[in-house]
PDB file of N, CA and C in Angstrom:
ATOM      1  N   UNK G   1     -19.477 -81.457  -7.286  1.00 54.00           N
ATOM      2  CA  UNK G   1     -20.078 -80.272  -6.752  1.00 54.00           C
ATOM      3  C   UNK G   1     -19.253 -79.660  -5.627  1.00 54.00           C
ATOM      4  N   UNK G   2     -18.259 -80.367  -5.146  1.00 67.00           N
ATOM      5  CA  UNK G   2     -17.461 -79.827  -4.055  1.00 67.00           C
ATOM      6  C   UNK G   2     -16.562 -78.697  -4.530  1.00 67.00           C
ATOM      7  N   UNK G   3     -16.210 -78.680  -5.797  1.00 68.00           N
ATOM      8  CA  UNK G   3     -15.346 -77.631  -6.324  1.00 68.00           C
ATOM      9  C   UNK G   3     -16.130 -76.415  -6.810  1.00 68.00           C
ATOM     10  N   UNK G   4     -17.447 -76.487  -6.768  1.00 65.00           N
ATOM     11  CA  UNK G   4     -18.269 -75.366  -7.230  1.00 65.00           C
ATOM     12  C   UNK G   4     -18.160 -74.204  -6.239  1.00 65.00           C
ATOM     13  N   UNK G   5     -18.122 -72.975  -6.752  1.00 73.00           N
ATOM     14  CA  UNK G   5     -18.044 -71.826  -5.836  1.00 73.00           C
ATOM     15  C   UNK G   5     -19.339 -71.687  -5.041  1.00 73.00           C
ATOM     16  N   UNK G   6     -19.190 -71.330  -3.786  1.00 79.00           N
ATOM     17  CA  UNK G   6     -20.351 -71.171  -2.922  1.00 79.00           C
ATOM     18  C   UNK G   6     -20.849 -69.736  -2.966  1.00 79.00           C
ATOM     19  N   UNK G   7     -22.138 -69.605  -2.824  1.00 75.00           N
ATOM     20  CA  UNK G   7     -22.741 -68.277  -2.771  1.00 75.00           C
ATOM     21  C   UNK G   7     -22.488 -67.675  -1.395  1.00 75.00           C
ATOM     22  N   UNK G   8     -22.039 -66.439  -1.385  1.00 78.00           N
ATOM     23  CA  UNK G   8     -21.821 -65.727  -0.134  1.00 78.00           C
ATOM     24  C   UNK G   8     -22.716 -64.497  -0.128  1.00 78.00           C
ATOM     25  N   UNK G   9     -23.287 -64.165   1.028  1.00 77.00           N
ATOM     26  CA  UNK G   9     -24.221 -63.030   1.079  1.00 77.00           C
ATOM     27  C   UNK G   9     -23.585 -61.692   0.729  1.00 77.00           C
ATOM     28  N   UNK G  10     -22.276 -61.546   0.927  1.00 78.00           N
ATOM     29  CA  UNK G  10     -21.652 -60.254   0.630  1.00 78.00           C
ATOM     30  C   UNK G  10     -21.513 -60.000  -0.867  1.00 78.00           C
ATOM     31  N   UNK G  11     -21.817 -61.007  -1.695  1.00 83.00           N
ATOM     32  CA  UNK G  11     -21.757 -60.803  -3.141  1.00 83.00           C
ATOM     33  C   UNK G  11     -22.853 -59.858  -3.635  1.00 83.00           C
ATOM     34  N   UNK G  12     -23.998 -59.830  -2.958  1.00 85.00           N
ATOM     35  CA  UNK G  12     -25.117 -58.997  -3.409  1.00 85.00           C
ATOM     36  C   UNK G  12     -24.786 -57.510  -3.303  1.00 85.00           C
ATOM     37  N   UNK G  13     -24.427 -56.984  -2.097  1.00 86.00           N
ATOM     38  CA  UNK G  13     -24.104 -55.547  -2.065  1.00 86.00           C
ATOM     39  C   UNK G  13     -22.836 -55.210  -2.829  1.00 86.00           C
ATOM     40  N   UNK G  14     -21.920 -56.163  -2.928  1.00 86.00           N
ATOM     41  CA  UNK G  14     -20.691 -55.916  -3.682  1.00 86.00           C
ATOM     42  C   UNK G  14     -20.984 -55.746  -5.167  1.00 86.00           C
ATOM     43  N   UNK G  15     -21.875 -56.574  -5.706  1.00 89.00           N
ATOM     44  CA  UNK G  15     -22.212 -56.439  -7.128  1.00 89.00           C
ATOM     45  C   UNK G  15     -23.001 -55.157  -7.391  1.00 89.00           C
ATOM     46  N   UNK G  16     -23.880 -54.773  -6.464  1.00 89.00           N
ATOM     47  CA  UNK G  16     -24.605 -53.508  -6.622  1.00 89.00           C
ATOM     48  C   UNK G  16     -23.640 -52.334  -6.541  1.00 89.00           C
ATOM     49  N   UNK G  17     -22.627 -52.446  -5.677  1.00 90.00           N
ATOM     50  CA  UNK G  17     -21.629 -51.388  -5.546  1.00 90.00           C
ATOM     51  C   UNK G  17     -20.828 -51.244  -6.841  1.00 90.00           C
ATOM     52  N   UNK G  18     -20.505 -52.347  -7.478  1.00 92.00           N
ATOM     53  CA  UNK G  18     -19.781 -52.301  -8.751  1.00 92.00           C
ATOM     54  C   UNK G  18     -20.649 -51.656  -9.830  1.00 92.00           C
ATOM     55  N   UNK G  19     -21.924 -52.003  -9.864  1.00 92.00           N
ATOM     56  CA  UNK G  19     -22.833 -51.410 -10.849  1.00 92.00           C
ATOM     57  C   UNK G  19     -22.967 -49.910 -10.626  1.00 92.00           C
ATOM     58  N   UNK G  20     -23.103 -49.489  -9.367  1.00 91.00           N
ATOM     59  CA  UNK G  20     -23.205 -48.055  -9.061  1.00 91.00           C
ATOM     60  C   UNK G  20     -21.924 -47.320  -9.440  1.00 91.00           C
ATOM     61  N   UNK G  21     -20.777 -47.956  -9.229  1.00 93.00           N
ATOM     62  CA  UNK G  21     -19.508 -47.326  -9.606  1.00 93.00           C
ATOM     63  C   UNK G  21     -19.409 -47.151 -11.112  1.00 93.00           C
ATOM     64  N   UNK G  22     -19.858 -48.149 -11.860  1.00 93.00           N
ATOM     65  CA  UNK G  22     -19.834 -48.052 -13.319  1.00 93.00           C
ATOM     66  C   UNK G  22     -20.774 -46.948 -13.794  1.00 93.00           C
ATOM     67  N   UNK G  23     -21.955 -46.861 -13.194  1.00 91.00           N
ATOM     68  CA  UNK G  23     -22.903 -45.802 -13.554  1.00 91.00           C
ATOM     69  C   UNK G  23     -22.310 -44.435 -13.248  1.00 91.00           C
ATOM     70  N   UNK G  24     -21.663 -44.303 -12.092  1.00 91.00           N
ATOM     71  CA  UNK G  24     -21.040 -43.029 -11.728  1.00 91.00           C
ATOM     72  C   UNK G  24     -19.934 -42.657 -12.705  1.00 91.00           C
ATOM     73  N   UNK G  25     -19.103 -43.615 -13.067  1.00 93.00           N
ATOM     74  CA  UNK G  25     -18.021 -43.327 -14.011  1.00 93.00           C
ATOM     75  C   UNK G  25     -18.555 -42.962 -15.394  1.00 93.00           C
ATOM     76  N   UNK G  26     -19.607 -43.644 -15.832  1.00 92.00           N
ATOM     77  CA  UNK G  26     -20.176 -43.323 -17.145  1.00 92.00           C
ATOM     78  C   UNK G  26     -20.821 -41.944 -17.163  1.00 92.00           C
ATOM     79  N   UNK G  27     -21.515 -41.577 -16.087  1.00 91.00           N
ATOM     80  CA  UNK G  27     -22.114 -40.243 -16.059  1.00 91.00           C
ATOM     81  C   UNK G  27     -21.053 -39.161 -15.961  1.00 91.00           C
ATOM     82  N   UNK G  28     -19.962 -39.452 -15.273  1.00 90.00           N
ATOM     83  CA  UNK G  28     -18.866 -38.483 -15.231  1.00 90.00           C
ATOM     84  C   UNK G  28     -18.189 -38.364 -16.589  1.00 90.00           C
ATOM     85  N   UNK G  29     -18.033 -39.500 -17.272  1.00 91.00           N
ATOM     86  CA  UNK G  29     -17.381 -39.508 -18.576  1.00 91.00           C
ATOM     87  C   UNK G  29     -18.194 -38.737 -19.608  1.00 91.00           C
ATOM     88  N   UNK G  30     -19.513 -38.911 -19.584  1.00 90.00           N
ATOM     89  CA  UNK G  30     -20.371 -38.247 -20.557  1.00 90.00           C
ATOM     90  C   UNK G  30     -20.762 -36.842 -20.132  1.00 90.00           C
ATOM     91  N   UNK G  31     -20.414 -36.447 -18.917  1.00 88.00           N
ATOM     92  CA  UNK G  31     -20.703 -35.096 -18.450  1.00 88.00           C
ATOM     93  C   UNK G  31     -22.160 -34.843 -18.140  1.00 88.00           C
ATOM     94  N   UNK G  32     -22.883 -35.869 -17.758  1.00 87.00           N
ATOM     95  CA  UNK G  32     -24.308 -35.731 -17.494  1.00 87.00           C
ATOM     96  C   UNK G  32     -24.636 -35.601 -16.009  1.00 87.00           C
ATOM     97  N   UNK G  33     -23.636 -35.642 -15.154  1.00 83.00           N
ATOM     98  CA  UNK G  33     -23.883 -35.660 -13.714  1.00 83.00           C
ATOM     99  C   UNK G  33     -23.768 -34.262 -13.118  1.00 83.00           C
ATOM    100  N   UNK G  34     -24.667 -33.972 -12.209  1.00 88.00           N
ATOM    101  CA  UNK G  34     -24.567 -32.740 -11.435  1.00 88.00           C
ATOM    102  C   UNK G  34     -23.840 -33.056 -10.122  1.00 88.00           C
ATOM    103  N   UNK G  35     -23.551 -32.027  -9.364  1.00 88.00           N
ATOM    104  CA  UNK G  35     -22.859 -32.229  -8.089  1.00 88.00           C
ATOM    105  C   UNK G  35     -23.718 -33.073  -7.149  1.00 88.00           C
ATOM    106  N   UNK G  36     -25.017 -32.824  -7.140  1.00 86.00           N
ATOM    107  CA  UNK G  36     -25.920 -33.585  -6.277  1.00 86.00           C
ATOM    108  C   UNK G  36     -25.940 -35.060  -6.674  1.00 86.00           C
ATOM    109  N   UNK G  37     -25.953 -35.351  -7.967  1.00 87.00           N
ATOM    110  CA  UNK G  37     -25.925 -36.739  -8.426  1.00 87.00           C
ATOM    111  C   UNK G  37     -24.631 -37.429  -8.032  1.00 87.00           C
ATOM    112  N   UNK G  38     -23.529 -36.729  -8.160  1.00 88.00           N
ATOM    113  CA  UNK G  38     -22.231 -37.306  -7.811  1.00 88.00           C
ATOM    114  C   UNK G  38     -22.168 -37.617  -6.323  1.00 88.00           C
ATOM    115  N   UNK G  39     -22.600 -36.668  -5.491  1.00 88.00           N
ATOM    116  CA  UNK G  39     -22.563 -36.883  -4.043  1.00 88.00           C
ATOM    117  C   UNK G  39     -23.506 -38.015  -3.641  1.00 88.00           C
ATOM    118  N   UNK G  40     -24.678 -38.077  -4.257  1.00 87.00           N
ATOM    119  CA  UNK G  40     -25.627 -39.151  -3.950  1.00 87.00           C
ATOM    120  C   UNK G  40     -25.050 -40.510  -4.313  1.00 87.00           C
ATOM    121  N   UNK G  41     -24.467 -40.628  -5.493  1.00 89.00           N
ATOM    122  CA  UNK G  41     -23.874 -41.903  -5.904  1.00 89.00           C
ATOM    123  C   UNK G  41     -22.717 -42.301  -5.003  1.00 89.00           C
ATOM    124  N   UNK G  42     -21.890 -41.346  -4.614  1.00 90.00           N
ATOM    125  CA  UNK G  42     -20.762 -41.656  -3.733  1.00 90.00           C
ATOM    126  C   UNK G  42     -21.265 -42.111  -2.368  1.00 90.00           C
ATOM    127  N   UNK G  43     -22.289 -41.449  -1.825  1.00 88.00           N
ATOM    128  CA  UNK G  43     -22.836 -41.867  -0.531  1.00 88.00           C
ATOM    129  C   UNK G  43     -23.468 -43.256  -0.600  1.00 88.00           C
ATOM    130  N   UNK G  44     -24.140 -43.566  -1.693  1.00 89.00           N
ATOM    131  CA  UNK G  44     -24.725 -44.901  -1.853  1.00 89.00           C
ATOM    132  C   UNK G  44     -23.627 -45.953  -1.968  1.00 89.00           C
ATOM    133  N   UNK G  45     -22.552 -45.648  -2.677  1.00 89.00           N
ATOM    134  CA  UNK G  45     -21.435 -46.584  -2.797  1.00 89.00           C
ATOM    135  C   UNK G  45     -20.784 -46.814  -1.439  1.00 89.00           C
ATOM    136  N   UNK G  46     -20.619 -45.755  -0.648  1.00 90.00           N
ATOM    137  CA  UNK G  46     -20.050 -45.904   0.697  1.00 90.00           C
ATOM    138  C   UNK G  46     -20.977 -46.733   1.579  1.00 90.00           C
ATOM    139  N   UNK G  47     -22.278 -46.483   1.495  1.00 88.00           N
ATOM    140  CA  UNK G  47     -23.244 -47.252   2.276  1.00 88.00           C
ATOM    141  C   UNK G  47     -23.203 -48.730   1.896  1.00 88.00           C
ATOM    142  N   UNK G  48     -23.119 -49.025   0.613  1.00 87.00           N
ATOM    143  CA  UNK G  48     -23.013 -50.418   0.177  1.00 87.00           C
ATOM    144  C   UNK G  48     -21.704 -51.050   0.633  1.00 87.00           C
ATOM    145  N   UNK G  49     -20.635 -50.258   0.685  1.00 87.00           N
ATOM    146  CA  UNK G  49     -19.370 -50.765   1.217  1.00 87.00           C
ATOM    147  C   UNK G  49     -19.481 -51.125   2.684  1.00 87.00           C
ATOM    148  N   UNK G  50     -20.166 -50.278   3.463  1.00 86.00           N
ATOM    149  CA  UNK G  50     -20.394 -50.586   4.879  1.00 86.00           C
ATOM    150  C   UNK G  50     -21.199 -51.869   5.038  1.00 86.00           C
ATOM    151  N   UNK G  51     -22.246 -52.006   4.239  1.00 85.00           N
ATOM    152  CA  UNK G  51     -23.083 -53.204   4.320  1.00 85.00           C
ATOM    153  C   UNK G  51     -22.285 -54.446   3.948  1.00 85.00           C
ATOM    154  N   UNK G  52     -21.446 -54.346   2.916  1.00 85.00           N
ATOM    155  CA  UNK G  52     -20.634 -55.485   2.495  1.00 85.00           C
ATOM    156  C   UNK G  52     -19.697 -55.933   3.602  1.00 85.00           C
ATOM    157  N   UNK G  53     -19.021 -54.988   4.239  1.00 85.00           N
ATOM    158  CA  UNK G  53     -18.084 -55.332   5.318  1.00 85.00           C
ATOM    159  C   UNK G  53     -18.828 -55.922   6.508  1.00 85.00           C
ATOM    160  N   UNK G  54     -19.976 -55.354   6.852  1.00 83.00           N
ATOM    161  CA  UNK G  54     -20.728 -55.869   7.992  1.00 83.00           C
ATOM    162  C   UNK G  54     -21.295 -57.259   7.730  1.00 83.00           C
ATOM    163  N   UNK G  55     -21.750 -57.517   6.519  1.00 81.00           N
ATOM    164  CA  UNK G  55     -22.251 -58.854   6.192  1.00 81.00           C
ATOM    165  C   UNK G  55     -21.107 -59.857   6.208  1.00 81.00           C
ATOM    166  N   UNK G  56     -19.956 -59.455   5.707  1.00 82.00           N
ATOM    167  CA  UNK G  56     -18.810 -60.362   5.673  1.00 82.00           C
ATOM    168  C   UNK G  56     -18.315 -60.695   7.079  1.00 82.00           C
ATOM    169  N   UNK G  57     -18.322 -59.715   7.978  1.00 81.00           N
ATOM    170  CA  UNK G  57     -17.829 -59.930   9.338  1.00 81.00           C
ATOM    171  C   UNK G  57     -18.921 -60.366  10.308  1.00 81.00           C
ATOM    172  N   UNK G  58     -20.143 -60.537   9.836  1.00 76.00           N
ATOM    173  CA  UNK G  58     -21.285 -60.944  10.658  1.00 76.00           C
ATOM    174  C   UNK G  58     -21.520 -59.981  11.813  1.00 76.00           C
ATOM    175  N   UNK G  59     -21.218 -58.718  11.635  1.00 73.00           N
ATOM    176  CA  UNK G  59     -21.417 -57.757  12.719  1.00 73.00           C
ATOM    177  C   UNK G  59     -22.850 -57.257  12.797  1.00 73.00           C
ATOM    178  N   UNK G  60     -23.673 -57.566  11.803  1.00 65.00           N
ATOM    179  CA  UNK G  60     -25.083 -57.176  11.870  1.00 65.00           C
ATOM    180  C   UNK G  60     -25.868 -58.080  12.811  1.00 65.00           C
ATOM    181  N   UNK G  61     -25.307 -59.240  13.144  1.00 72.00           N
ATOM    182  CA  UNK G  61     -25.989 -60.180  14.022  1.00 72.00           C
ATOM    183  C   UNK G  61     -25.736 -59.884  15.495  1.00 72.00           C
ATOM    184  N   UNK G  62     -24.839 -58.967  15.799  1.00 71.00           N
ATOM    185  CA  UNK G  62     -24.532 -58.669  17.197  1.00 71.00           C
ATOM    186  C   UNK G  62     -25.658 -57.860  17.831  1.00 71.00           C
ATOM    187  N   UNK G  63     -25.716 -57.907  19.137  1.00 73.00           N
ATOM    188  CA  UNK G  63     -26.776 -57.217  19.876  1.00 73.00           C
ATOM    189  C   UNK G  63     -26.424 -55.765  20.174  1.00 73.00           C
ATOM    190  N   UNK G  64     -25.176 -55.368  19.986  1.00 73.00           N
ATOM    191  CA  UNK G  64     -24.778 -54.007  20.336  1.00 73.00           C
ATOM    192  C   UNK G  64     -25.245 -53.013  19.273  1.00 73.00           C
ATOM    193  N   UNK G  65     -25.330 -51.760  19.673  1.00 74.00           N
ATOM    194  CA  UNK G  65     -25.757 -50.698  18.761  1.00 74.00           C
ATOM    195  C   UNK G  65     -24.588 -50.030  18.059  1.00 74.00           C
ATOM    196  N   UNK G  66     -23.399 -50.456  18.337  1.00 73.00           N
ATOM    197  CA  UNK G  66     -22.215 -49.803  17.777  1.00 73.00           C
ATOM    198  C   UNK G  66     -22.193 -49.804  16.245  1.00 73.00           C
ATOM    199  N   UNK G  67     -22.493 -50.921  15.571  1.00 71.00           N
ATOM    200  CA  UNK G  67     -22.483 -50.874  14.098  1.00 71.00           C
ATOM    201  C   UNK G  67     -23.594 -50.013  13.507  1.00 71.00           C
ATOM    202  N   UNK G  68     -24.620 -49.721  14.288  1.00 78.00           N
ATOM    203  CA  UNK G  68     -25.761 -48.975  13.756  1.00 78.00           C
ATOM    204  C   UNK G  68     -25.470 -47.494  13.588  1.00 78.00           C
ATOM    205  N   UNK G  69     -24.474 -46.964  14.290  1.00 83.00           N
ATOM    206  CA  UNK G  69     -24.209 -45.529  14.230  1.00 83.00           C
ATOM    207  C   UNK G  69     -23.809 -45.065  12.834  1.00 83.00           C
ATOM    208  N   UNK G  70     -23.023 -45.867  12.136  1.00 82.00           N
ATOM    209  CA  UNK G  70     -22.608 -45.446  10.793  1.00 82.00           C
ATOM    210  C   UNK G  70     -23.788 -45.415   9.824  1.00 82.00           C
ATOM    211  N   UNK G  71     -24.765 -46.305  10.033  1.00 83.00           N
ATOM    212  CA  UNK G  71     -25.948 -46.288   9.183  1.00 83.00           C
ATOM    213  C   UNK G  71     -26.830 -45.081   9.490  1.00 83.00           C
ATOM    214  N   UNK G  72     -26.908 -44.699  10.748  1.00 85.00           N
ATOM    215  CA  UNK G  72     -27.676 -43.511  11.119  1.00 85.00           C
ATOM    216  C   UNK G  72     -27.055 -42.273  10.486  1.00 85.00           C
ATOM    217  N   UNK G  73     -25.730 -42.178  10.524  1.00 86.00           N
ATOM    218  CA  UNK G  73     -25.038 -41.035   9.919  1.00 86.00           C
ATOM    219  C   UNK G  73     -25.261 -41.007   8.411  1.00 86.00           C
ATOM    220  N   UNK G  74     -25.191 -42.160   7.757  1.00 85.00           N
ATOM    221  CA  UNK G  74     -25.405 -42.201   6.310  1.00 85.00           C
ATOM    222  C   UNK G  74     -26.841 -41.820   5.947  1.00 85.00           C
ATOM    223  N   UNK G  75     -27.811 -42.260   6.734  1.00 86.00           N
ATOM    224  CA  UNK G  75     -29.205 -41.902   6.463  1.00 86.00           C
ATOM    225  C   UNK G  75     -29.416 -40.407   6.648  1.00 86.00           C
ATOM    226  N   UNK G  76     -28.792 -39.834   7.677  1.00 88.00           N
ATOM    227  CA  UNK G  76     -28.901 -38.390   7.891  1.00 88.00           C
ATOM    228  C   UNK G  76     -28.270 -37.627   6.729  1.00 88.00           C
ATOM    229  N   UNK G  77     -27.110 -38.081   6.252  1.00 86.00           N
ATOM    230  CA  UNK G  77     -26.462 -37.406   5.127  1.00 86.00           C
ATOM    231  C   UNK G  77     -27.306 -37.490   3.857  1.00 86.00           C
ATOM    232  N   UNK G  78     -27.877 -38.652   3.592  1.00 85.00           N
ATOM    233  CA  UNK G  78     -28.728 -38.791   2.406  1.00 85.00           C
ATOM    234  C   UNK G  78     -30.004 -37.963   2.526  1.00 85.00           C
ATOM    235  N   UNK G  79     -30.559 -37.877   3.731  1.00 87.00           N
ATOM    236  CA  UNK G  79     -31.769 -37.068   3.887  1.00 87.00           C
ATOM    237  C   UNK G  79     -31.463 -35.579   3.783  1.00 87.00           C
ATOM    238  N   UNK G  80     -30.313 -35.141   4.297  1.00 86.00           N
ATOM    239  CA  UNK G  80     -29.925 -33.742   4.134  1.00 86.00           C
ATOM    240  C   UNK G  80     -29.672 -33.402   2.673  1.00 86.00           C
ATOM    241  N   UNK G  81     -29.135 -34.351   1.942  1.00 83.00           N
ATOM    242  CA  UNK G  81     -28.883 -34.129   0.524  1.00 83.00           C
ATOM    243  C   UNK G  81     -30.192 -33.980  -0.251  1.00 83.00           C
ATOM    244  N   UNK G  82     -31.220 -34.692   0.188  1.00 80.00           N
ATOM    245  CA  UNK G  82     -32.498 -34.592  -0.522  1.00 80.00           C
ATOM    246  C   UNK G  82     -33.196 -33.255  -0.262  1.00 80.00           C
ATOM    247  N   UNK G  83     -32.802 -32.543   0.788  1.00 80.00           N
ATOM    248  CA  UNK G  83     -33.404 -31.240   1.059  1.00 80.00           C
ATOM    249  C   UNK G  83     -32.935 -30.174   0.081  1.00 80.00           C
ATOM    250  N   UNK G  84     -31.756 -30.338  -0.454  1.00 72.00           N
ATOM    251  CA  UNK G  84     -31.180 -29.295  -1.316  1.00 72.00           C
ATOM    252  C   UNK G  84     -31.379 -29.607  -2.753  1.00 72.00           C
TER     253      UNK G  84
END
């Protein structure tokens, strides 16, 4: 069991990011995506990338508010996108 791969928490958002990328590529390939869908998928992929990096570097456990600013900006962008 020592040679078995260990589960790492960053695998979860990374796998979701891969699935979202595949969905985005398939919708682009079939021509079923609108501009709003493309922007939404890209923002979700970027958000998952931020989460993956923060989980890997353990920066979510820190007491400072510095890592939170990028999440606030992403939430604002996604909420503005839902208005249009």
